[in-house]
Tab-separated table of C-alpha atoms (C1' of nucleotides) in Angstrom:
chain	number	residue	atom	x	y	z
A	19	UNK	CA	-43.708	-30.677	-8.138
A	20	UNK	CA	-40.349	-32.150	-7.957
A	21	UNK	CA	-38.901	-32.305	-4.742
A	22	UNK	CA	-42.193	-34.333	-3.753
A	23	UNK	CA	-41.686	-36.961	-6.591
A	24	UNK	CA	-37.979	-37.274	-4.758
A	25	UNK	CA	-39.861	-37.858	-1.550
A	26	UNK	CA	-41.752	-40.372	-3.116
A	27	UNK	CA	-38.691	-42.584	-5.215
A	28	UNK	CA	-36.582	-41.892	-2.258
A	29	UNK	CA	-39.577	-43.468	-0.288
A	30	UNK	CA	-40.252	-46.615	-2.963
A	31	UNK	CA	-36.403	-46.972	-3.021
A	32	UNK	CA	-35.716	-47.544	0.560
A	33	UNK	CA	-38.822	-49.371	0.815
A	34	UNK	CA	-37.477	-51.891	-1.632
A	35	UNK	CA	-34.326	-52.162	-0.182
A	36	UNK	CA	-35.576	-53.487	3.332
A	37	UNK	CA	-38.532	-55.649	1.406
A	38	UNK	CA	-35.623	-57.090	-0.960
A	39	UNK	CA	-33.950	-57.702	2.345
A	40	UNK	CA	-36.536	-58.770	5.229
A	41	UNK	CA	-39.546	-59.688	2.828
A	42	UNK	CA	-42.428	-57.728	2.539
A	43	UNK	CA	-44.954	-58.816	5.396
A	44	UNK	CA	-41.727	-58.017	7.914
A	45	UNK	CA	-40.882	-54.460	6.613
A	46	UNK	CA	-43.514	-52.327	8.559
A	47	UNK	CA	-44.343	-48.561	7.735
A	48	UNK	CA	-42.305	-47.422	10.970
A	49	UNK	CA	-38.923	-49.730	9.398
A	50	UNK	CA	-39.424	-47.765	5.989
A	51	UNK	CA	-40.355	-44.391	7.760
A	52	UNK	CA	-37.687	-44.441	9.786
A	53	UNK	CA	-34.960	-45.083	7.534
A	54	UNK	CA	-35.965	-42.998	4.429
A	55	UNK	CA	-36.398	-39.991	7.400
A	56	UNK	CA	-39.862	-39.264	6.087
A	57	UNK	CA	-43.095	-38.832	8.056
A	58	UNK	CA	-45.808	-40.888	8.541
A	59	UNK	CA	-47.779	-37.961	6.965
A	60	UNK	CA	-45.697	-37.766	3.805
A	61	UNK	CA	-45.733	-41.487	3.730
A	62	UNK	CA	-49.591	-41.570	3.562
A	63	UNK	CA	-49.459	-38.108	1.056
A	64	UNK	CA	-47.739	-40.314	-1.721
A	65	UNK	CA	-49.415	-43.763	-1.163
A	66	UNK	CA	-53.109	-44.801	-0.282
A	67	UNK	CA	-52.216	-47.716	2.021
A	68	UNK	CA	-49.196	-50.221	1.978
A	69	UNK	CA	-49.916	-52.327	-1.171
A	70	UNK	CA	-50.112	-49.438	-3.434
A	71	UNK	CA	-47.139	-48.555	-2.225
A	72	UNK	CA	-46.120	-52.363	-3.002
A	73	UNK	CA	-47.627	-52.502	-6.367
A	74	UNK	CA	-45.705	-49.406	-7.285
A	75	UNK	CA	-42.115	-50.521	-6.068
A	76	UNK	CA	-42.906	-53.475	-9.289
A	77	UNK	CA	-44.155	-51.339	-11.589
A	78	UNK	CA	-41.939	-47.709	-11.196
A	79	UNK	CA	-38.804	-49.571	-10.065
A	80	UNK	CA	-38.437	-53.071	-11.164
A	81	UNK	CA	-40.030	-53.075	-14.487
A	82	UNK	CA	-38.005	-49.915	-15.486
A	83	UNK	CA	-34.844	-52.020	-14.277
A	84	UNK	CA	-36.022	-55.487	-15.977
A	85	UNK	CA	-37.055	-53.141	-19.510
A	86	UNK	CA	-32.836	-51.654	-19.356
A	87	UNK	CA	-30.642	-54.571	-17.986
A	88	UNK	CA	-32.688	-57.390	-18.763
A	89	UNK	CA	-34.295	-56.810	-21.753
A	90	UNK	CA	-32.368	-55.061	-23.936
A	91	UNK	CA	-29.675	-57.519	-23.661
A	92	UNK	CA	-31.610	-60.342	-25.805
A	93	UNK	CA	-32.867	-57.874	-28.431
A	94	UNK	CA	-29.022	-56.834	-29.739
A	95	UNK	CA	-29.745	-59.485	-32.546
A	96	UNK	CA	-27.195	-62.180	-31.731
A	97	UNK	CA	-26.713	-65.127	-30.803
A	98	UNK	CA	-30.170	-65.672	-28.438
A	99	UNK	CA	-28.481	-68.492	-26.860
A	100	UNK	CA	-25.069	-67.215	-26.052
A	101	UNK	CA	-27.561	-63.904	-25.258
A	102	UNK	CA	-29.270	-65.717	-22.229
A	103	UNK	CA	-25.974	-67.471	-20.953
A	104	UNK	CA	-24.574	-63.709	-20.289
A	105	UNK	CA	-27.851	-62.566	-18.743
A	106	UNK	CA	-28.050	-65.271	-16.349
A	107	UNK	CA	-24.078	-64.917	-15.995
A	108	UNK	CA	-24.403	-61.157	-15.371
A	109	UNK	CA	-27.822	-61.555	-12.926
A	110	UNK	CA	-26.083	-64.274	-10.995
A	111	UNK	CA	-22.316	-63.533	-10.809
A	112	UNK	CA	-21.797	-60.015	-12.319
A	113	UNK	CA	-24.420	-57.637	-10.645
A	114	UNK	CA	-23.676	-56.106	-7.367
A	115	UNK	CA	-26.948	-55.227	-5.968
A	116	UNK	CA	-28.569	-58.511	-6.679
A	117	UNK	CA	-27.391	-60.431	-3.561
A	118	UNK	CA	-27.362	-64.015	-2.856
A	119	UNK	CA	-28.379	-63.919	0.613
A	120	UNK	CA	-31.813	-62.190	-0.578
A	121	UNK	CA	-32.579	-64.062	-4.110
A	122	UNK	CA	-34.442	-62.544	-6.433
A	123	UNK	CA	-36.479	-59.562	-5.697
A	124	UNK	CA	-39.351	-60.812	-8.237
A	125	UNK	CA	-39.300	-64.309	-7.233
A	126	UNK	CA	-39.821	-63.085	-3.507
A	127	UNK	CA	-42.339	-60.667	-4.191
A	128	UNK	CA	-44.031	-63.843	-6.247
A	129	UNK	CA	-43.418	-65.826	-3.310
A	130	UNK	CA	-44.851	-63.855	-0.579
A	131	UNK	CA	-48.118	-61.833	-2.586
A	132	UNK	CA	-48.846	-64.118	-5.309
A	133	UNK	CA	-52.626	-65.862	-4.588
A	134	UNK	CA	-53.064	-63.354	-1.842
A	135	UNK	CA	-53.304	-59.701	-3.405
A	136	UNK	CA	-54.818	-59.470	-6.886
A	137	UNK	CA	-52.544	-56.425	-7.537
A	138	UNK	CA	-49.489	-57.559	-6.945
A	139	UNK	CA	-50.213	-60.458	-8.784
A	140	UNK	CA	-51.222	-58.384	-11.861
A	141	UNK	CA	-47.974	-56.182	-11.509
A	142	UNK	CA	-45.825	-58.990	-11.088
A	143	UNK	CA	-47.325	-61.093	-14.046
A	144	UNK	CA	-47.158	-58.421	-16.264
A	145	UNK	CA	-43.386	-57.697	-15.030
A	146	UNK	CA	-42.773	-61.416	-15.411
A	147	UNK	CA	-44.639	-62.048	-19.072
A	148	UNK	CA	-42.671	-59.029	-20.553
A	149	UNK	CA	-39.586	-61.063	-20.162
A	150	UNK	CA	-40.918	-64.144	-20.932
A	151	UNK	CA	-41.724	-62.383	-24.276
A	152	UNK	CA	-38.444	-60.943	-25.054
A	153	UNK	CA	-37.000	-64.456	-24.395
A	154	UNK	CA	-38.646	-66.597	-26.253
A	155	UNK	CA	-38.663	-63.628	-28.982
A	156	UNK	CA	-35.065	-63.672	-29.164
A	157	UNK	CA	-34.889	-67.735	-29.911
A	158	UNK	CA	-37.126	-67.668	-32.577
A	159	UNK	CA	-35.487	-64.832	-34.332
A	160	UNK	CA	-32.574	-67.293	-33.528
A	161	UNK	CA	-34.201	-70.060	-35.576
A	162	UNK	CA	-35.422	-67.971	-38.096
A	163	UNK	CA	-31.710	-66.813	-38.394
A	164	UNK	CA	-30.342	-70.614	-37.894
A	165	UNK	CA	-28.323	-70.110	-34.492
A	166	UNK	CA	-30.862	-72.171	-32.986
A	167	UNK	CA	-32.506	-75.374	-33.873
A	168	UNK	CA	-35.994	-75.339	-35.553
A	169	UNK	CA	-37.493	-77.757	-33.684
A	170	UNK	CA	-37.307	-76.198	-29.836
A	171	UNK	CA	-40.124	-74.809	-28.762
A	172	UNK	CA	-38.989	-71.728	-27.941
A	173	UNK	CA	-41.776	-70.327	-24.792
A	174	UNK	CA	-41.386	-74.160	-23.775
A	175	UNK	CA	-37.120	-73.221	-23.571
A	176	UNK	CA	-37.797	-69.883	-22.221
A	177	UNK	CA	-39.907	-71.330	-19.341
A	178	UNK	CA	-37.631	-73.641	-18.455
A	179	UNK	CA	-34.528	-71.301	-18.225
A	180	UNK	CA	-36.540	-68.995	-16.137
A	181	UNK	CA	-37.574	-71.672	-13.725
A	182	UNK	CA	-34.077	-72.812	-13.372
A	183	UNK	CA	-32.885	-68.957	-12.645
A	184	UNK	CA	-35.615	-68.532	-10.041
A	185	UNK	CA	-35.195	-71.788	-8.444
A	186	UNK	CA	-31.624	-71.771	-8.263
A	187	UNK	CA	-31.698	-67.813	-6.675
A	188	UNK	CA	-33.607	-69.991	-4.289
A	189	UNK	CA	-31.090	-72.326	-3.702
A	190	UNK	CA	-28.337	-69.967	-3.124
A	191	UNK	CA	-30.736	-68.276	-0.622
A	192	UNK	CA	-30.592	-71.853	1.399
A	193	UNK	CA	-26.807	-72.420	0.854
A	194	UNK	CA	-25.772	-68.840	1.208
A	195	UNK	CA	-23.095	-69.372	-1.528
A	196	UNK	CA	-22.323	-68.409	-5.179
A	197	UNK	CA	-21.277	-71.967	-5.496
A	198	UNK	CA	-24.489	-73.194	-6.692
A	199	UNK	CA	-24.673	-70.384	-8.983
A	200	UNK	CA	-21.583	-71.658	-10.599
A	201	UNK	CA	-22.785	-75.111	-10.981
A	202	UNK	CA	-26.065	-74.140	-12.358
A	203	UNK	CA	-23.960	-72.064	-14.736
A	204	UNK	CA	-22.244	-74.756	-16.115
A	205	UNK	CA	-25.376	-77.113	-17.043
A	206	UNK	CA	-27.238	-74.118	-18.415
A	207	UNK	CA	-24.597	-73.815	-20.490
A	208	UNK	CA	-24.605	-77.700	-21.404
A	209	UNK	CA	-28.154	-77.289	-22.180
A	210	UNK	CA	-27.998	-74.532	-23.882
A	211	UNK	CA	-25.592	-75.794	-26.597
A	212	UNK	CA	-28.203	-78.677	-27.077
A	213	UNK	CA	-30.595	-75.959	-28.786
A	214	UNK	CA	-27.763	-75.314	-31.423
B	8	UNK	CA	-48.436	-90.259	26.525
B	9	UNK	CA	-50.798	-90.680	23.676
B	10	UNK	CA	-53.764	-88.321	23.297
B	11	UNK	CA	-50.576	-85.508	23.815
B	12	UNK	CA	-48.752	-86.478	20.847
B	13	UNK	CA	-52.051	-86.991	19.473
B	14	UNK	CA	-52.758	-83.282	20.169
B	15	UNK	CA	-48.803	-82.075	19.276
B	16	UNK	CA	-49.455	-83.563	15.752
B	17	UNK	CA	-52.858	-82.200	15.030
B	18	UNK	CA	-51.152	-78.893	15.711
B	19	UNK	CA	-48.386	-79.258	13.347
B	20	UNK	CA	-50.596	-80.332	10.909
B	21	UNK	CA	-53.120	-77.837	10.799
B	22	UNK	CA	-50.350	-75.094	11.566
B	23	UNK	CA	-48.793	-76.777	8.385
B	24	UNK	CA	-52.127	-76.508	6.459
B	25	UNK	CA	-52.363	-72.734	7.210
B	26	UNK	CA	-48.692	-71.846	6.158
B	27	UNK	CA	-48.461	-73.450	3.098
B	28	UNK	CA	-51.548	-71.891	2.074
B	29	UNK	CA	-50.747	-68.330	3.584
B	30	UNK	CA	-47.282	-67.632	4.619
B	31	UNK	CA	-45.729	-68.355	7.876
B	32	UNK	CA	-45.364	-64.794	8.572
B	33	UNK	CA	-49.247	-63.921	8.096
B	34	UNK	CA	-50.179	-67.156	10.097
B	35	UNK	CA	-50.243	-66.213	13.725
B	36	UNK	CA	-50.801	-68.381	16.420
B	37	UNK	CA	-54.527	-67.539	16.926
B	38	UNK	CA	-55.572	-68.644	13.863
B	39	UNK	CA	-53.729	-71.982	14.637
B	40	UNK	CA	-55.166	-72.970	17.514
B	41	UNK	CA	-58.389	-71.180	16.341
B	42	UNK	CA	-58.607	-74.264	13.565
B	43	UNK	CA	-56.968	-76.826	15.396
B	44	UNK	CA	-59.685	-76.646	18.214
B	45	UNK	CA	-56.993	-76.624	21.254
B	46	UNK	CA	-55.932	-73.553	23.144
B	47	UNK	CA	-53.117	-71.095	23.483
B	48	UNK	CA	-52.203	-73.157	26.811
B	49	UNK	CA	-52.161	-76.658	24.932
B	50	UNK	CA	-49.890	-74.711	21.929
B	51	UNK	CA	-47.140	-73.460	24.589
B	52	UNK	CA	-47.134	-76.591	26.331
B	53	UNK	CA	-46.346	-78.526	23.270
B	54	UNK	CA	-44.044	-75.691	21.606
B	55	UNK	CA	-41.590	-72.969	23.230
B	56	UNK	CA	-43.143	-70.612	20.475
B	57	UNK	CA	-43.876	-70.034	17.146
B	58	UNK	CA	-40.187	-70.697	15.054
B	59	UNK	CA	-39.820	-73.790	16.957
B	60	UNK	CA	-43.157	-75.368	16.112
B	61	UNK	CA	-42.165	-73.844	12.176
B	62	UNK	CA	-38.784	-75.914	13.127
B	63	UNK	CA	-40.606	-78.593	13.840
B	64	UNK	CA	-43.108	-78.886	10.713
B	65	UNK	CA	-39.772	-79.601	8.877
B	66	UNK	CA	-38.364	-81.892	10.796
B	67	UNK	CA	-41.613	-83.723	12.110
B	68	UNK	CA	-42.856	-83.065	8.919
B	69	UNK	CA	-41.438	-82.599	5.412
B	70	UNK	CA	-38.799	-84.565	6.182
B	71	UNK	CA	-40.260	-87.804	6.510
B	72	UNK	CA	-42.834	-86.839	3.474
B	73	UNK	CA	-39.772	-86.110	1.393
B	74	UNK	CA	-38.135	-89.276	2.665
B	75	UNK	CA	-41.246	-91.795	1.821
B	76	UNK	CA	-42.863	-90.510	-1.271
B	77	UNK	CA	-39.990	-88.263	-2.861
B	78	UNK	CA	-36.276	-90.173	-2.502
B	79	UNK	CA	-37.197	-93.709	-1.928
B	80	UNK	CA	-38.502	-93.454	-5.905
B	81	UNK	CA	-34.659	-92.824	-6.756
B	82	UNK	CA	-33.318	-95.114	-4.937
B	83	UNK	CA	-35.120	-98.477	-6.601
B	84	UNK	CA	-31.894	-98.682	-8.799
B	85	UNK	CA	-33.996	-98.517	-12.044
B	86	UNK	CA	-32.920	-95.761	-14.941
B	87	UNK	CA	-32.813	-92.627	-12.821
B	88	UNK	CA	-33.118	-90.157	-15.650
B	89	UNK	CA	-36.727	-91.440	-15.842
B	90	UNK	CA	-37.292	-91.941	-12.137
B	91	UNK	CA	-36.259	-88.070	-12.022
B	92	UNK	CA	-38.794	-87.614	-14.767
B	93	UNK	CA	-41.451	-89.768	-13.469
B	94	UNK	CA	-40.864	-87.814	-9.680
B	95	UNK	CA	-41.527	-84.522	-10.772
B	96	UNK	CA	-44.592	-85.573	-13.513
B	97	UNK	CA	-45.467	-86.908	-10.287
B	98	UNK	CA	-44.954	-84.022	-7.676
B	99	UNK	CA	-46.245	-81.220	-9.934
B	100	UNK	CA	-48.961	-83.332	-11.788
B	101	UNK	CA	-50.527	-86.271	-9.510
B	102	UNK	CA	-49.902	-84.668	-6.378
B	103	UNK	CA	-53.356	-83.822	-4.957
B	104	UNK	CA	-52.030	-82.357	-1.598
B	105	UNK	CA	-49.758	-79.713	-2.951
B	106	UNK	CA	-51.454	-77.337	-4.854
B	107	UNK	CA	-50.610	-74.988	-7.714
B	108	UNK	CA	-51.358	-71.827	-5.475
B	109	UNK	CA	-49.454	-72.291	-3.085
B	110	UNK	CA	-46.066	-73.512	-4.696
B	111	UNK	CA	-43.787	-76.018	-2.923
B	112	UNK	CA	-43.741	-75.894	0.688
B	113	UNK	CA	-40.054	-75.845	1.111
B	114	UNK	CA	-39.337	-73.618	-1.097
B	115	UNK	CA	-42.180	-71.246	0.304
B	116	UNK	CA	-40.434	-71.477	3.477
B	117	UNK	CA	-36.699	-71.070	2.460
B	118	UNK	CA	-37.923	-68.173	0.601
B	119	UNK	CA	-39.483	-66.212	3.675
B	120	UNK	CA	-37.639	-68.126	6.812
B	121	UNK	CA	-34.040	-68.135	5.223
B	122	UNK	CA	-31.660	-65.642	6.443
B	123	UNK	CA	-33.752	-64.907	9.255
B	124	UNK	CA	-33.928	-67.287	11.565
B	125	UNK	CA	-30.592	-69.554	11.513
B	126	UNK	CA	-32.618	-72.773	12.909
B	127	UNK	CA	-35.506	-72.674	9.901
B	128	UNK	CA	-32.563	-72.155	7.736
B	129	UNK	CA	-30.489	-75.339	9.401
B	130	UNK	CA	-33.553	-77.753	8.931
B	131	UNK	CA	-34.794	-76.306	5.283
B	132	UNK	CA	-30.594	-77.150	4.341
B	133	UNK	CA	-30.832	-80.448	5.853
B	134	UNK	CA	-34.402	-81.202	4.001
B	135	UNK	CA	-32.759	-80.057	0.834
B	136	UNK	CA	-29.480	-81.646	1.112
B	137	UNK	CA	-31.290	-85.085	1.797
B	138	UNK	CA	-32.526	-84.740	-1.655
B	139	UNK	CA	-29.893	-83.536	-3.534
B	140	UNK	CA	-27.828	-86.354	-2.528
B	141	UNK	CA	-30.468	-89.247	-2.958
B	142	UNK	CA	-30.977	-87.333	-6.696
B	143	UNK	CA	-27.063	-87.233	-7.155
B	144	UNK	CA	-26.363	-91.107	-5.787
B	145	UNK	CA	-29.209	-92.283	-8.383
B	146	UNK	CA	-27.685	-90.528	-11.139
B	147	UNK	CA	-23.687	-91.572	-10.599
B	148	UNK	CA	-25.227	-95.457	-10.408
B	149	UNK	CA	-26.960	-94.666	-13.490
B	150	UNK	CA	-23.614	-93.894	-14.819
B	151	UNK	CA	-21.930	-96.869	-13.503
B	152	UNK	CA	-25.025	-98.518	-15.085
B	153	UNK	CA	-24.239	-97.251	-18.489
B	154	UNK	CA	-27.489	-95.293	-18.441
B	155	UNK	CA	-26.234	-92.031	-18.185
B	156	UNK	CA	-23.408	-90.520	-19.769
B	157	UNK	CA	-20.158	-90.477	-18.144
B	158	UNK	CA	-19.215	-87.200	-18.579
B	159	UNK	CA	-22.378	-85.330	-16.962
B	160	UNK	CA	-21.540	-83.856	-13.451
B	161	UNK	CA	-23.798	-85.573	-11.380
B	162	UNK	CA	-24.389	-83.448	-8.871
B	163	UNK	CA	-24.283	-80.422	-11.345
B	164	UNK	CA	-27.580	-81.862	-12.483
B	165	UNK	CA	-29.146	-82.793	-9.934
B	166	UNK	CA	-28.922	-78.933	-8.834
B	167	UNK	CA	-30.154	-77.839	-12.424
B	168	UNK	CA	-32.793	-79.934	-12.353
B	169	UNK	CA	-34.291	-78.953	-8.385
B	170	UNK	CA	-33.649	-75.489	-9.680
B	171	UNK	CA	-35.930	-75.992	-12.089
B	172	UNK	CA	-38.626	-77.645	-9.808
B	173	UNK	CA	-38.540	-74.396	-7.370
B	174	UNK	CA	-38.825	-72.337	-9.915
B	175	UNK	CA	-41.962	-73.781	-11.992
B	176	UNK	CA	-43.557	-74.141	-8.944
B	177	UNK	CA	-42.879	-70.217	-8.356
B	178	UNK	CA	-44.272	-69.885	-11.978
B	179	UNK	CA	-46.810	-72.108	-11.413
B	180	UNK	CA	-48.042	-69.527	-8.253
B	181	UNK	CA	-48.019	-66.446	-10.191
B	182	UNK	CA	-50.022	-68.128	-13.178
B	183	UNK	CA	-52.341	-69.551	-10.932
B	184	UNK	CA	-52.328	-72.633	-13.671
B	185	UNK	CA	-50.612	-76.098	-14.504
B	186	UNK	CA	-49.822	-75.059	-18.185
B	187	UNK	CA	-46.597	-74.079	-17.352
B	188	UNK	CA	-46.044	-77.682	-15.714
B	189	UNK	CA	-46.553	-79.378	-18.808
B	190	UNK	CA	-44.419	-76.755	-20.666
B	191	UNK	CA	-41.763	-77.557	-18.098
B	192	UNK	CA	-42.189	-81.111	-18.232
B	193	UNK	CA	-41.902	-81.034	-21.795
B	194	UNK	CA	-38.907	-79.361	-21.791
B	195	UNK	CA	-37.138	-81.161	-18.584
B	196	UNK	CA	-38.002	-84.244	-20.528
B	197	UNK	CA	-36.119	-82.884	-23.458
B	198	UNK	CA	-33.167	-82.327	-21.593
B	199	UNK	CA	-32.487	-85.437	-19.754
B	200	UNK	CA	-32.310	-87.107	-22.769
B	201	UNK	CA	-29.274	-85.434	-23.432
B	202	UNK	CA	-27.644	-87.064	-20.550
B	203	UNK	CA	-28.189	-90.606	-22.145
C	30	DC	C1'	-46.361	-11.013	-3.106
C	31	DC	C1'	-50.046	-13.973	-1.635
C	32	DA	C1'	-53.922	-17.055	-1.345
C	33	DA	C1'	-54.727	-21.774	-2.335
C	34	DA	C1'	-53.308	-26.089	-2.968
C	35	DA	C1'	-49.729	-29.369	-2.388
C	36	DA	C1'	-46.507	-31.492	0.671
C	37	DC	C1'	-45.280	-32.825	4.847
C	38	DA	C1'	-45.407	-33.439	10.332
C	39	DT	C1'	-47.337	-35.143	14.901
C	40	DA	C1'	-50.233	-37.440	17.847
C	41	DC	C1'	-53.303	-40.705	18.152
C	42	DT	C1'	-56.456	-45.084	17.555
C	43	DA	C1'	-58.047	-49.708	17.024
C	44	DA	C1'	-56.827	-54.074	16.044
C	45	DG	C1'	-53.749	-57.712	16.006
C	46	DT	C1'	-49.523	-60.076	17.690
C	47	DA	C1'	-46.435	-63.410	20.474
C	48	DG	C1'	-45.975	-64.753	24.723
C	49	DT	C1'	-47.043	-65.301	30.052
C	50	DA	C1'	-49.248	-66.097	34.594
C	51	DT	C1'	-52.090	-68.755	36.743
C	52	DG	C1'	-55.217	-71.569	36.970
C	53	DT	C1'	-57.975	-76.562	36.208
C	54	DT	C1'	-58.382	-81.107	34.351
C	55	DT	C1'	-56.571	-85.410	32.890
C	56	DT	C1'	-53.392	-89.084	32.825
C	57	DT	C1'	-50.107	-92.194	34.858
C	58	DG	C1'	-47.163	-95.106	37.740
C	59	DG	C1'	-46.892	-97.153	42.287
D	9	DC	C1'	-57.139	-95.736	44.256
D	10	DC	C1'	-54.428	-91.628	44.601
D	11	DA	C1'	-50.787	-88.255	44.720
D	12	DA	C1'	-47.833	-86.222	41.360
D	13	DA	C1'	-46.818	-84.912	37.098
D	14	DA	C1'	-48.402	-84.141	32.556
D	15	DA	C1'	-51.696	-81.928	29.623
D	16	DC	C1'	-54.589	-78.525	28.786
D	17	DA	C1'	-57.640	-73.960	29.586
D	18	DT	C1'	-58.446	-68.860	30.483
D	19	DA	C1'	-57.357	-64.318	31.172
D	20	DC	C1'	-54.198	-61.172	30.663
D	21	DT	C1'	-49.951	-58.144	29.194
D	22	DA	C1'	-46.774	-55.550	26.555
D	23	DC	C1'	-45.814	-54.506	22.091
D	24	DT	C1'	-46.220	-53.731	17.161
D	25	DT	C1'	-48.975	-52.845	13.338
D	26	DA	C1'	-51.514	-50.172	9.507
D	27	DG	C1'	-54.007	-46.430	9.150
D	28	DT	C1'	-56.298	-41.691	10.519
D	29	DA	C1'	-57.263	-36.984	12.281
D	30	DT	C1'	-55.629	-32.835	12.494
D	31	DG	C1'	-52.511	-29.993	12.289
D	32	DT	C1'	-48.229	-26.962	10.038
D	33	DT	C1'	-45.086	-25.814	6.431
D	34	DT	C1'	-43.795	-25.322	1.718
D	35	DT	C1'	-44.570	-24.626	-3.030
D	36	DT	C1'	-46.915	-22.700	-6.955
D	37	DG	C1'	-49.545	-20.018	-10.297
D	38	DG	C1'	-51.789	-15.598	-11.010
DNA sequence: CCAAAAACATACTAAGTAGTATGTTTTTGG
DNA sequence: CCAAAAACATACTACTTAGTATGTTTTTGG
């Protein structure tokens, strides 16, 4: 049993390359198929129907990915704010796979599932509250050790950087540019330093 | 040449209804004309096919929405860091048509059209670009006002701030619930006084 | 080594899709 | 009022889709 669990991560990985790239509801069973040179048969072996097949791409791919890179970053114990300025820095300018063209593989999936299959939903709440957590986590360990000011309310800062990463991964979807990335940069930072 | 517009409209509309609510993509053309009562012959006359009548729902649209209830706000040369304020407690609060469900309608569709079909992507940048610049204008007269601080980049935050917009709304889908509004209210609130 | 289960392969189906061909009805300008 | 064009209606096609039925091959534990 472990050339068939290969089958199925090279399967989930390939999938989530095209979905990352075309969107979900465009990437058919022949697309992934016929680039991850599987059957139809083996396909169908490893996944009950399409969505499972969804549902698992969030939870055996992404969340592992969000847990190392994204995660681990903000619990190092310094400075939270200075923490989330080089996430966003590293998720926006830094990382190579992320590209602008496609946005953000969560905030798609969010976009295209969300209010229309209770799974994916689930999986991508669960992916999504888990760094909410670790966020706002990190700024009040950043009160507690005075590096950020004791009267933010910390899920209330955490929500709002968030929004402004997804929305902005939006953005540079539209404009096709880094540009906007840059910008957005710069006020984070500006607001950022106003929670000192 | 009345009852035809008559009929072209009713089309967008309803076709606008259905994609807001469930995704261009997954909204064919039957189910259009199935709820706007007119037939596949009436759709084709009106529309060469499907991405031009999605072409046209921004244009015919969201465009002159955006113009009437969303920029002419700004532009009534009052403090714009709380007309900005007062236009998204508006949008994501008061706003009976759009729905927490279903996000923001532009964003939904720069999220599944962008990077796919050139002319969506042409009309969404045009929609967007409308409002970045109303947003930007109101802010650099705010400065020359001597509400606003000098040294904010004006543009800079009118991009941090629609950022932020998108994403709550994409928030807002996944938790199915305004509380994150408020939490992002709070916090947008927060912030713009730091631009005073 | 060898049966049994796991893993994969092939051919097919039923339903949905955008779009077309070819009509009929309605409106409009002279 | 009446031809001509505009506006709409119906029936169909060619294609894609997710999923299944039924195989064959490969792996694994005794």
């Amino acid at each position: 049993m472990k050339k068939a669990a290969a089958t199925r991560l090279a399967i989930l990985e390939k999938a989530f390359e095209l979905i990352y790239a075309k969107g979900y509801q465009t990437t058919s069973i022949d697309d992934i198929i016929a680039t991850t040179q599987v059957t139809k048969g083996a396909f169908y072996y490893h996944f009950k129907n399409k969505d499972e097949m969804g549902v698992s791409i969030i939870n055996e791919l992404l969340k592992p990915t969000l847990t190392g890179s994204f995660i681990a970053p903000l619990q190092n114990g310094g400075d939270p704010l200075s923490g989330i300025y080089q996430l966003m820095h590293n998720l926006l300018i830094e990382n190579e796979f992320l590209k602008v063209e496609y946005g953000c593989p969560a905030a798609n999936l969010t976009h295209e599932m969300t209010s229309w299959n209770a799974d994916f939903n689930k999986a991508l709440n669960e992916l999504t509250e888990q760094w909410v957590k670790t966020m706002t986590d990190a700024i009040e360990s950043g009160q507690a050790g005075g590096s950020v000011r004791r009267d933010v309310n910390a899920r209330q800062v955490t929500l709002f950087v968030m929004a402004g990463y997804w929305g902005i991964r939006n953005f540079g979807k539209l404009e096709g540019s880094k540009e906007v990335y840059y910008a957005y940069l710069n006020e984070l930072k500006h607001y950022l330093e106003t929670l000192r």
